[in-house]
Coordinates of C-alpha atoms and ligand atoms in Angstrom, one line a residue:
M53 CA -23.1 43.3 -5.2
N54 CA -20.5 41.6 -3.1
N55 CA -22.0 43.1 0.1
V56 CA -25.3 41.4 -0.4
V57 CA -26.0 39.1 2.5
D58 CA -27.1 35.7 1.5
I59 CA -30.6 35.6 3.1
P60 CA -32.0 32.0 3.2
T61 CA -35.1 31.8 1.0
A62 CA -38.2 30.1 2.2
K63 CA -37.2 27.2 0.0
T64 CA -33.8 26.6 1.6
E65 CA -35.4 26.9 5.1
R66 CA -37.9 24.2 4.5
P67 CA -37.2 20.9 6.3
R68 CA -36.0 18.4 3.8
I69 CA -37.9 15.6 5.3
A70 CA -41.7 15.8 5.2
P71 CA -43.6 15.8 8.5
G72 CA -46.0 13.0 9.4
P73 CA -47.3 10.7 12.1
K74 CA -44.8 8.4 13.8
G75 CA -47.1 5.5 14.6
S76 CA -45.8 2.6 16.7
L77 CA -42.2 1.3 16.7
L78 CA -43.0 -2.0 15.0
M79 CA -46.0 -1.3 12.8
G80 CA -45.6 2.3 12.0
V81 CA -49.1 3.7 11.2
M82 CA -50.5 0.4 10.0
S83 CA -53.0 0.0 12.8
D84 CA -54.2 3.6 12.6
F85 CA -54.7 3.2 8.9
T86 CA -56.4 -0.1 9.4
R87 CA -58.7 1.0 12.2
D88 CA -60.2 4.0 10.3
T89 CA -58.9 4.3 6.8
F90 CA -60.9 7.4 5.8
G91 CA -60.5 9.2 9.1
F92 CA -56.7 8.5 9.0
I93 CA -56.1 9.8 5.5
E94 CA -58.2 12.9 6.3
R95 CA -56.4 13.6 9.5
C96 CA -53.0 13.2 7.9
R97 CA -53.7 16.3 5.8
D98 CA -53.2 18.4 9.0
Y99 CA -49.4 17.7 8.6
G100 CA -49.4 19.5 5.3
D101 CA -49.6 18.6 1.6
V102 CA -46.8 16.1 1.7
V103 CA -46.9 13.7 4.6
R104 CA -44.4 11.0 5.4
M105 CA -45.0 7.9 7.4
R106 CA -44.1 4.2 7.8
F107 CA -46.1 1.1 7.1
L108 CA -44.1 -1.6 8.8
Y109 CA -40.7 -1.3 7.1
M110 CA -42.1 0.7 4.1
T111 CA -41.8 4.5 3.8
A112 CA -45.0 6.0 2.4
Y113 CA -46.0 9.5 1.4
F114 CA -49.5 10.9 1.2
L115 CA -49.8 13.8 -1.3
Y116 CA -52.8 16.1 -1.1
H117 CA -51.9 19.0 -3.4
P118 CA -53.0 19.0 -7.1
N119 CA -49.6 20.2 -8.3
D120 CA -47.8 17.3 -6.5
I121 CA -50.4 14.8 -7.8
E122 CA -49.8 16.2 -11.3
Y123 CA -46.1 15.8 -10.9
V124 CA -46.4 12.2 -10.0
V125 CA -49.0 10.9 -12.3
S126 CA -48.3 13.1 -15.3
T127 CA -45.3 15.4 -15.7
N128 CA -42.8 13.0 -14.0
A129 CA -44.7 9.8 -14.6
K130 CA -41.6 8.0 -15.9
N131 CA -40.1 8.0 -12.4
F132 CA -43.0 6.1 -10.9
L133 CA -44.3 2.5 -11.0
K134 CA -47.6 1.3 -9.7
S135 CA -47.4 1.0 -5.9
R136 CA -46.3 -2.2 -4.2
N137 CA -49.8 -3.3 -3.1
Q138 CA -50.8 -3.5 -6.7
R139 CA -48.0 -5.9 -7.4
S140 CA -48.9 -8.1 -4.4
P141 CA -49.5 -11.8 -5.1
L142 CA -53.2 -11.3 -4.3
F143 CA -53.7 -8.6 -6.9
Q144 CA -51.5 -10.5 -9.4
R145 CA -53.7 -13.6 -8.9
L146 CA -56.7 -11.5 -9.8
V147 CA -55.6 -9.4 -12.8
G148 CA -52.2 -10.8 -13.5
N149 CA -50.0 -8.7 -15.8
G150 CA -52.9 -7.0 -17.6
L151 CA -53.2 -3.4 -18.6
L152 CA -53.9 -2.1 -15.1
T153 CA -50.8 -3.6 -13.5
S154 CA -48.2 -4.1 -16.2
E155 CA -45.3 -1.8 -16.6
G156 CA -42.8 -0.6 -19.3
E157 CA -42.8 -2.2 -22.7
V158 CA -45.5 -4.8 -21.9
W159 CA -47.8 -2.1 -20.7
K160 CA -47.1 0.1 -23.7
R161 CA -47.9 -2.7 -26.1
Q162 CA -51.1 -3.7 -24.4
R163 CA -52.3 -0.1 -24.2
R164 CA -51.6 0.4 -27.9
L165 CA -53.4 -2.8 -28.7
S166 CA -56.5 -2.1 -26.6
Q167 CA -56.8 1.6 -27.5
P168 CA -58.9 1.2 -30.7
A169 CA -61.6 -0.6 -28.8
F170 CA -62.0 2.6 -26.8
H171 CA -62.0 5.1 -29.6
R172 CA -65.0 7.5 -29.4
Q173 CA -66.4 6.3 -32.7
R174 CA -66.3 2.8 -31.7
I175 CA -67.8 3.4 -28.2
N176 CA -70.7 5.3 -29.7
A177 CA -71.6 2.0 -31.4
Y178 CA -72.0 0.5 -27.9
A179 CA -74.7 3.0 -26.9
A180 CA -77.6 1.0 -28.1
T181 CA -76.5 -2.1 -26.2
M182 CA -76.1 0.0 -23.0
A183 CA -79.6 1.4 -23.3
E184 CA -81.2 -1.9 -24.3
Y185 CA -79.5 -3.8 -21.5
S186 CA -80.7 -1.2 -19.0
Q187 CA -84.2 -1.5 -20.2
R188 CA -84.0 -5.3 -20.0
A189 CA -82.6 -5.1 -16.5
I190 CA -85.7 -3.2 -15.2
S191 CA -88.3 -5.0 -17.2
N192 CA -89.4 -7.1 -14.2
W193 CA -89.0 -4.5 -11.5
N194 CA -92.2 -3.5 -9.7
P195 CA -93.2 -0.5 -7.8
G196 CA -93.2 -1.1 -4.0
E197 CA -90.5 -3.8 -4.1
E198 CA -87.3 -3.5 -2.2
R199 CA -84.0 -4.0 -4.1
D200 CA -80.3 -3.8 -3.4
I201 CA -79.5 -1.2 -6.1
H202 CA -75.8 -1.8 -5.8
R203 CA -76.2 -5.5 -6.6
D204 CA -78.4 -4.6 -9.6
M205 CA -75.9 -2.1 -11.0
M206 CA -73.1 -4.6 -10.6
R207 CA -75.0 -7.1 -12.6
L208 CA -76.0 -4.7 -15.3
T209 CA -72.5 -3.1 -15.9
L210 CA -71.0 -6.6 -16.0
E211 CA -73.4 -7.7 -18.7
I212 CA -72.7 -4.5 -20.7
V213 CA -69.0 -4.6 -20.6
V214 CA -68.9 -8.3 -21.5
K215 CA -71.4 -7.8 -24.4
T216 CA -69.8 -4.7 -25.8
L217 CA -66.1 -5.7 -25.5
F218 CA -66.2 -9.5 -25.8
N219 CA -69.5 -10.0 -27.5
A220 CA -70.5 -12.6 -25.0
D221 CA -73.5 -12.9 -22.8
V222 CA -73.0 -13.6 -19.1
S223 CA -76.5 -13.0 -17.9
E224 CA -76.6 -16.5 -16.5
D225 CA -73.3 -16.1 -14.7
A226 CA -73.7 -12.5 -13.5
E227 CA -75.2 -13.4 -10.2
K228 CA -72.4 -15.8 -9.4
V229 CA -69.7 -13.4 -10.5
G230 CA -71.3 -10.7 -8.3
N231 CA -71.3 -13.0 -5.2
V232 CA -67.8 -14.2 -5.9
L233 CA -66.5 -10.7 -6.4
A234 CA -68.1 -9.4 -3.2
R235 CA -66.1 -12.1 -1.4
I236 CA -62.9 -11.4 -3.4
V237 CA -62.7 -7.7 -2.6
T238 CA -63.0 -8.3 1.1
P239 CA -59.3 -9.1 1.6
F240 CA -58.6 -5.7 0.0
A241 CA -60.8 -3.9 2.5
S242 CA -59.1 -1.5 4.8
Q243 CA -57.8 -4.0 7.3
A244 CA -55.8 -5.6 4.6
S245 CA -55.2 -3.3 1.7
L246 CA -51.8 -2.0 2.6
K247 CA -50.9 -5.0 4.6
W248 CA -50.5 -6.8 1.3
I249 CA -47.4 -4.7 0.9
M250 CA -45.8 -7.4 3.0
D251 CA -46.1 -9.9 0.1
N252 CA -48.0 -12.2 2.3
R253 CA -47.7 -15.6 0.7
L254 CA -48.8 -17.7 3.7
P255 CA -51.5 -20.2 2.7
T256 CA -54.0 -18.9 5.2
L257 CA -57.7 -19.8 5.0
T258 CA -58.4 -16.4 3.5
H259 CA -55.9 -17.0 0.8
R260 CA -57.2 -20.4 0.0
R261 CA -60.8 -19.1 -0.2
F262 CA -59.6 -16.2 -2.4
N263 CA -57.8 -18.6 -4.8
R264 CA -60.8 -20.8 -5.0
D265 CA -63.1 -17.8 -5.8
A266 CA -60.6 -16.4 -8.3
S267 CA -60.6 -19.8 -10.1
E268 CA -64.4 -19.6 -10.5
I269 CA -64.1 -16.3 -12.3
D270 CA -61.1 -17.6 -14.3
A271 CA -63.3 -20.5 -15.6
I272 CA -65.9 -18.0 -17.0
V273 CA -63.2 -15.9 -18.6
Y274 CA -61.5 -18.9 -20.2
R275 CA -64.9 -20.0 -21.5
I276 CA -65.4 -16.7 -23.3
I277 CA -61.9 -16.9 -24.8
E278 CA -62.3 -20.5 -25.9
A279 CA -65.6 -19.9 -27.5
R280 CA -64.1 -17.2 -29.6
R281 CA -61.1 -19.2 -30.5
R282 CA -63.4 -22.1 -31.6
S283 CA -65.7 -19.8 -33.7
G284 CA -62.6 -18.2 -35.3
E285 CA -64.9 -15.2 -36.1
D286 CA -63.5 -11.7 -36.2
E287 CA -66.2 -9.8 -34.3
G288 CA -64.2 -6.6 -34.5
D289 CA -64.4 -6.2 -30.7
L290 CA -61.6 -6.0 -28.1
L291 CA -61.4 -9.7 -27.8
S292 CA -60.9 -10.2 -31.5
M293 CA -58.2 -7.5 -31.5
L294 CA -56.4 -9.2 -28.6
L295 CA -56.7 -12.6 -30.3
A296 CA -55.3 -11.3 -33.6
A297 CA -52.5 -9.3 -32.1
T298 CA -49.0 -10.4 -32.9
D299 CA -45.6 -9.4 -31.5
E300 CA -42.9 -8.1 -33.7
D301 CA -41.5 -11.6 -33.7
G302 CA -44.9 -12.9 -34.9
S303 CA -45.9 -14.6 -31.6
R304 CA -49.4 -14.3 -30.3
L305 CA -50.7 -13.6 -26.8
N306 CA -50.8 -16.9 -24.9
N307 CA -53.8 -18.0 -23.0
R308 CA -52.5 -16.7 -19.7
Q309 CA -51.8 -13.2 -21.2
L310 CA -55.2 -13.2 -22.8
R311 CA -56.8 -14.2 -19.6
D312 CA -55.0 -11.3 -17.7
E313 CA -56.3 -8.8 -20.2
V314 CA -59.8 -10.0 -20.3
M315 CA -59.9 -10.3 -16.5
T316 CA -58.6 -6.8 -16.2
I317 CA -61.3 -5.3 -18.4
F318 CA -63.9 -7.6 -16.7
L319 CA -63.1 -6.1 -13.3
A320 CA -61.9 -2.6 -14.1
G321 CA -64.7 -2.2 -16.6
H322 CA -67.7 -2.9 -14.5
E323 CA -67.2 -2.4 -10.7
T324 CA -66.2 1.2 -10.9
T325 CA -69.1 2.1 -13.2
A326 CA -71.6 0.1 -11.1
L327 CA -70.4 1.9 -8.0
T328 CA -70.8 5.3 -9.6
L329 CA -74.3 4.5 -10.6
S330 CA -75.1 3.1 -7.1
W331 CA -73.8 6.2 -5.4
I332 CA -75.8 8.4 -7.8
W333 CA -79.1 6.7 -7.0
Y334 CA -78.2 7.1 -3.4
L335 CA -77.4 10.8 -3.7
L336 CA -80.5 11.4 -5.8
A337 CA -82.7 9.7 -3.1
L338 CA -81.1 12.1 -0.5
N339 CA -81.4 15.2 -2.6
P340 CA -85.0 15.6 -3.9
E341 CA -84.3 19.0 -5.5
V342 CA -81.6 17.6 -7.6
E343 CA -83.8 14.6 -8.4
K344 CA -86.6 16.9 -9.6
K345 CA -84.3 18.7 -12.0
F346 CA -83.0 15.4 -13.2
H347 CA -86.5 14.1 -14.0
A348 CA -87.4 17.4 -15.7
E349 CA -84.4 17.2 -18.0
L350 CA -85.2 13.6 -18.9
D351 CA -88.8 14.4 -19.7
E352 CA -87.8 17.4 -21.8
A353 CA -85.0 15.8 -23.7
L354 CA -86.4 12.3 -24.2
G355 CA -90.0 12.0 -23.3
R356 CA -90.6 8.3 -23.2
K357 CA -88.1 7.4 -25.9
L358 CA -85.1 5.3 -25.2
P359 CA -82.0 7.5 -25.0
T360 CA -79.5 7.3 -27.9
I361 CA -76.0 8.6 -28.4
D362 CA -77.4 11.6 -30.3
N363 CA -79.5 12.9 -27.5
L364 CA -76.9 12.6 -24.7
A365 CA -75.8 16.2 -25.5
R366 CA -79.3 17.2 -24.3
L367 CA -78.6 15.9 -20.8
P368 CA -76.1 18.4 -19.4
Y369 CA -77.6 18.4 -15.9
T370 CA -77.4 14.6 -15.8
E371 CA -73.8 14.8 -16.7
K372 CA -73.2 17.3 -13.9
I373 CA -74.8 14.9 -11.5
A374 CA -72.4 12.2 -12.6
K375 CA -69.4 14.5 -12.2
E376 CA -70.5 15.6 -8.8
S377 CA -71.1 12.1 -7.6
L378 CA -67.6 11.1 -8.9
R379 CA -66.2 13.9 -6.8
L380 CA -67.9 13.0 -3.6
Y381 CA -67.9 9.2 -4.0
P382 CA -65.0 8.4 -6.3
P383 CA -65.0 4.6 -6.8
A384 CA -61.2 4.7 -7.3
Y385 CA -60.6 6.7 -4.1
A386 CA -56.8 6.4 -4.1
L387 CA -53.9 6.2 -6.6
G388 CA -50.7 4.5 -5.6
R389 CA -47.2 4.7 -7.0
E390 CA -43.6 3.6 -6.1
V391 CA -40.7 6.0 -6.6
V392 CA -38.0 4.7 -9.0
K393 CA -35.2 7.2 -8.4
D394 CA -34.8 9.7 -5.6
C395 CA -36.7 12.9 -6.3
E396 CA -38.2 16.0 -4.8
I397 CA -42.0 16.4 -4.3
G398 CA -43.4 19.7 -3.1
G399 CA -39.9 20.7 -1.8
F400 CA -39.4 17.5 0.1
R401 CA -36.8 14.8 -0.5
V402 CA -38.4 11.4 -1.4
A403 CA -36.2 8.4 -1.7
A404 CA -36.3 5.6 -4.3
G405 CA -38.6 2.7 -3.2
A406 CA -41.0 4.9 -1.2
Q407 CA -44.7 4.3 -1.8
V408 CA -46.7 7.4 -2.7
F409 CA -50.5 7.7 -2.3
M410 CA -52.9 10.3 -3.6
F411 CA -56.5 10.3 -2.5
Q412 CA -59.4 11.4 -4.7
W413 CA -61.4 10.9 -1.5
V414 CA -59.6 13.8 0.3
T415 CA -58.4 16.2 -2.4
Q416 CA -61.8 16.2 -4.2
R417 CA -63.3 17.4 -0.9
D418 CA -60.6 20.0 -0.2
P419 CA -62.2 23.4 0.8
R420 CA -59.3 25.2 -1.0
F421 CA -60.8 24.0 -4.3
F422 CA -64.4 23.3 -3.6
D423 CA -66.9 25.6 -1.7
E424 CA -69.1 23.6 0.6
P425 CA -67.1 20.6 -0.2
D426 CA -69.3 18.0 1.4
R427 CA -72.5 19.1 -0.3
F428 CA -73.9 17.4 -3.4
L429 CA -74.1 20.4 -5.7
P430 CA -74.2 19.4 -9.4
E431 CA -74.7 23.1 -10.2
R432 CA -71.2 23.9 -9.3
W433 CA -69.9 22.4 -12.6
T434 CA -70.2 25.5 -14.7
P435 CA -67.6 26.1 -17.5
D436 CA -66.1 28.9 -15.4
F437 CA -65.7 26.7 -12.4
V438 CA -64.1 23.9 -14.6
N439 CA -61.7 26.5 -16.1
N440 CA -60.5 27.7 -12.7
L441 CA -60.1 24.3 -11.1
P442 CA -56.5 23.1 -10.7
K443 CA -56.2 20.1 -13.0
Y444 CA -55.6 17.5 -10.4
A445 CA -58.0 18.8 -7.8
Y446 CA -60.5 16.4 -9.5
F447 CA -59.1 13.2 -10.9
P448 CA -61.7 10.4 -10.6
F449 CA -60.1 8.7 -13.7
G450 CA -56.5 9.3 -12.7
G451 CA -54.4 11.1 -15.3
G452 CA -51.2 11.1 -17.3
P453 CA -50.2 8.0 -19.4
R454 CA -52.0 5.6 -17.0
V455 CA -55.3 7.5 -17.2
C456 CA -58.3 5.3 -17.3
I457 CA -58.7 3.8 -20.8
G458 CA -62.4 3.4 -20.2
N459 CA -63.3 7.0 -19.1
Y460 CA -65.4 7.9 -22.1
F461 CA -67.0 4.5 -22.2
A462 CA -67.9 4.8 -18.5
M463 CA -69.3 8.3 -18.8
M464 CA -71.5 7.3 -21.7
E465 CA -72.7 4.2 -19.9
I466 CA -73.5 6.1 -16.8
L467 CA -75.6 8.7 -18.7
L468 CA -77.4 6.0 -20.7
V469 CA -78.2 3.8 -17.7
L470 CA -79.3 6.8 -15.6
A471 CA -81.5 8.1 -18.4
T472 CA -83.1 4.7 -19.2
I473 CA -83.9 3.8 -15.7
G474 CA -84.7 7.3 -14.5
Q475 CA -87.4 7.6 -17.1
R476 CA -89.4 4.8 -15.5
F477 CA -88.5 4.7 -11.8
R478 CA -87.3 6.6 -8.8
F479 CA -85.9 5.1 -5.6
S480 CA -86.2 6.0 -2.0
L481 CA -83.9 4.6 0.6
V482 CA -85.2 1.9 2.9
P483 CA -85.5 3.7 6.2
D484 CA -83.2 3.0 9.2
Q485 CA -80.4 1.6 7.1
E486 CA -76.9 2.9 7.6
V487 CA -75.1 3.0 4.3
K488 CA -71.5 2.4 5.5
L489 CA -68.4 2.9 3.3
M490 CA -66.0 0.0 2.8
P491 CA -62.6 1.1 1.5
A492 CA -62.1 -2.1 -0.5
M493 CA -60.3 -2.2 -3.8
S494 CA -62.8 0.5 -4.7
L495 CA -65.3 2.6 -2.6
R496 CA -68.1 0.2 -1.9
P497 CA -71.2 0.4 0.3
A498 CA -70.4 -2.2 3.0
E499 CA -73.8 -3.9 2.9
G500 CA -75.3 -2.7 -0.4
I501 CA -77.8 0.1 -0.8
R502 CA -81.4 -1.0 -0.1
V503 CA -84.0 1.0 -2.0
L504 CA -87.8 1.0 -2.6
V505 CA -88.8 1.1 -6.2
E506 CA -91.4 3.7 -7.1
N507 CA -93.0 4.6 -10.4
R508 CA -92.3 8.0 -11.7
Ligands
HEM852 C1 -66.6 5.5 -13.4 C2 -66.0 4.4 -13.8 C3 -64.5 4.3 -13.7 C4 -63.6 4.9 -12.9 C5 -63.9 5.9 -11.7 C6 -62.3 4.5 -13.2 C7 -61.1 4.9 -12.6 C8 -59.8 4.5 -13.1 C9 -58.6 5.1 -12.5 C10 -58.5 6.1 -11.4 C11 -57.6 4.5 -13.2 C12 -56.1 4.9 -13.1 C13 -55.4 4.0 -12.0 C14 -54.0 4.5 -11.8 O1 -53.5 5.4 -12.4 O2 -53.3 3.8 -10.9 C15 -58.1 3.6 -14.2 C16 -57.4 2.8 -15.0 C17 -58.0 1.9 -15.9 N1 -59.3 1.7 -16.1 FE1 -60.8 2.7 -15.3 N2 -62.4 3.6 -14.3 C18 -63.7 3.5 -14.7 C19 -64.2 2.8 -15.7 C20 -63.5 1.9 -16.5 C21 -64.1 1.2 -17.6 C22 -65.5 1.2 -18.1 C23 -63.1 0.4 -18.1 C24 -63.1 -0.5 -19.3 C25 -64.1 -0.9 -20.0 C26 -61.9 0.7 -17.4 C27 -60.6 0.2 -17.6 C28 -59.5 0.7 -17.0 C29 -58.1 0.1 -17.4 C30 -57.8 -1.0 -18.3 C31 -57.2 0.9 -16.7 C32 -55.7 0.8 -16.7 C33 -55.2 1.7 -17.8 C34 -53.6 1.7 -17.9 O3 -52.9 1.6 -16.9 O4 -53.2 1.9 -19.0 N3 -62.2 1.7 -16.4 N4 -59.5 3.6 -14.1

């Protein structure tokens, strides 16, 4: 035994520092990222599964392998906070210290408090509202007319989330909120998203406009809270649960905390779902074979009847369409974390304070895990395929303790809206439009999606 030579293993031979693009002396890779966000995050994969770079003075890692993603968001989640850009003053101004952005004990408490509103049983009771609101939304649509389906979906999902979770009606404000939101997310678009790492507090024109816009939405949120306080009714919904919640010391959530929670659900709960629906209509218009099967399933399962929670199980192909769309066009196209203590990821040393980014946009199109990765193929989602897929090769709702609290809510809503609208209408894309992606807070079509409404 003593004569055995100590041959270095592959592990000890590995460089300890991950490879990656150097970028410029001052800015690091900031301008490459800014110029072409999706191209950049795709090209970086050529360096490997763990890629190191610098944004200004901040070290960042891009992780592409499902195992490393699982390590960060799930198995070793305790060693990671939300990334710095999510704690920027801009983001704080929008969603404050609500469920999406809070950490530690505050987050734990808020998650515990909100969870009952998202239990399956409870969500099932929202199904009727989801179908009825979808029906109402299309009641004045006419064949032959042109619509921006993205704008329509934003409006509908906002109305649904506010009605189901806060029992309020915002149909009169929905247009305004949509317009304001469209302006608000612009500073998060590629040219700025990671720039906010810099904690930019300068009172620039953009900032001032952003603050003004955010105040407009604040006013609507405060109005909803005030109305409920005044009525004193326990509606049994999320808002009542938040209003009734008390700390161990008996104190209640103050107005600011309530506003943060309501605003978080307001935003997190509608834009992502609206985007999923918009991308699905877009993909259906481009894939007539899939659309045909979708219609056949609706006719067979529902005929002309409004869908209910009980017949959702009869729409397996529609569910595959939703899954496949969430793979190709994930509204949350990136997850970001900050490292708390030095650690090792994929064999590379990663120091405390580094920012770690994982991209649904790239990993969910990785040819190692998906055949013909760029094709829209709902049929791929067989039980066998699902069983063999590494867990974090597909993570549209994130994972681990910070997994989307609204994932079941969203899937149900998506199916019900698709089924209700798909029974009546189909959409073709207005010719000669280029549907461009905007990597804003979420994956948006830069200028909407213009469609022509047709009777089925
Ligand atoms: C297709 C629709 C949706 C997508 C793709 C989506 C995606 C995500 C993702 C990826 C995360 C994790 C973020 C991270 O780990 O950094 C998340 C968290 C969250 N989502 Fe969603 N979401 C959707 C719908 C909804 C809905 C309908 C609601 C509420 C009604 C909602 C509320 C939230 C909240 C509150 C969090 C933070 C949870 C926590 O940190 O404890 N989402 N979502």
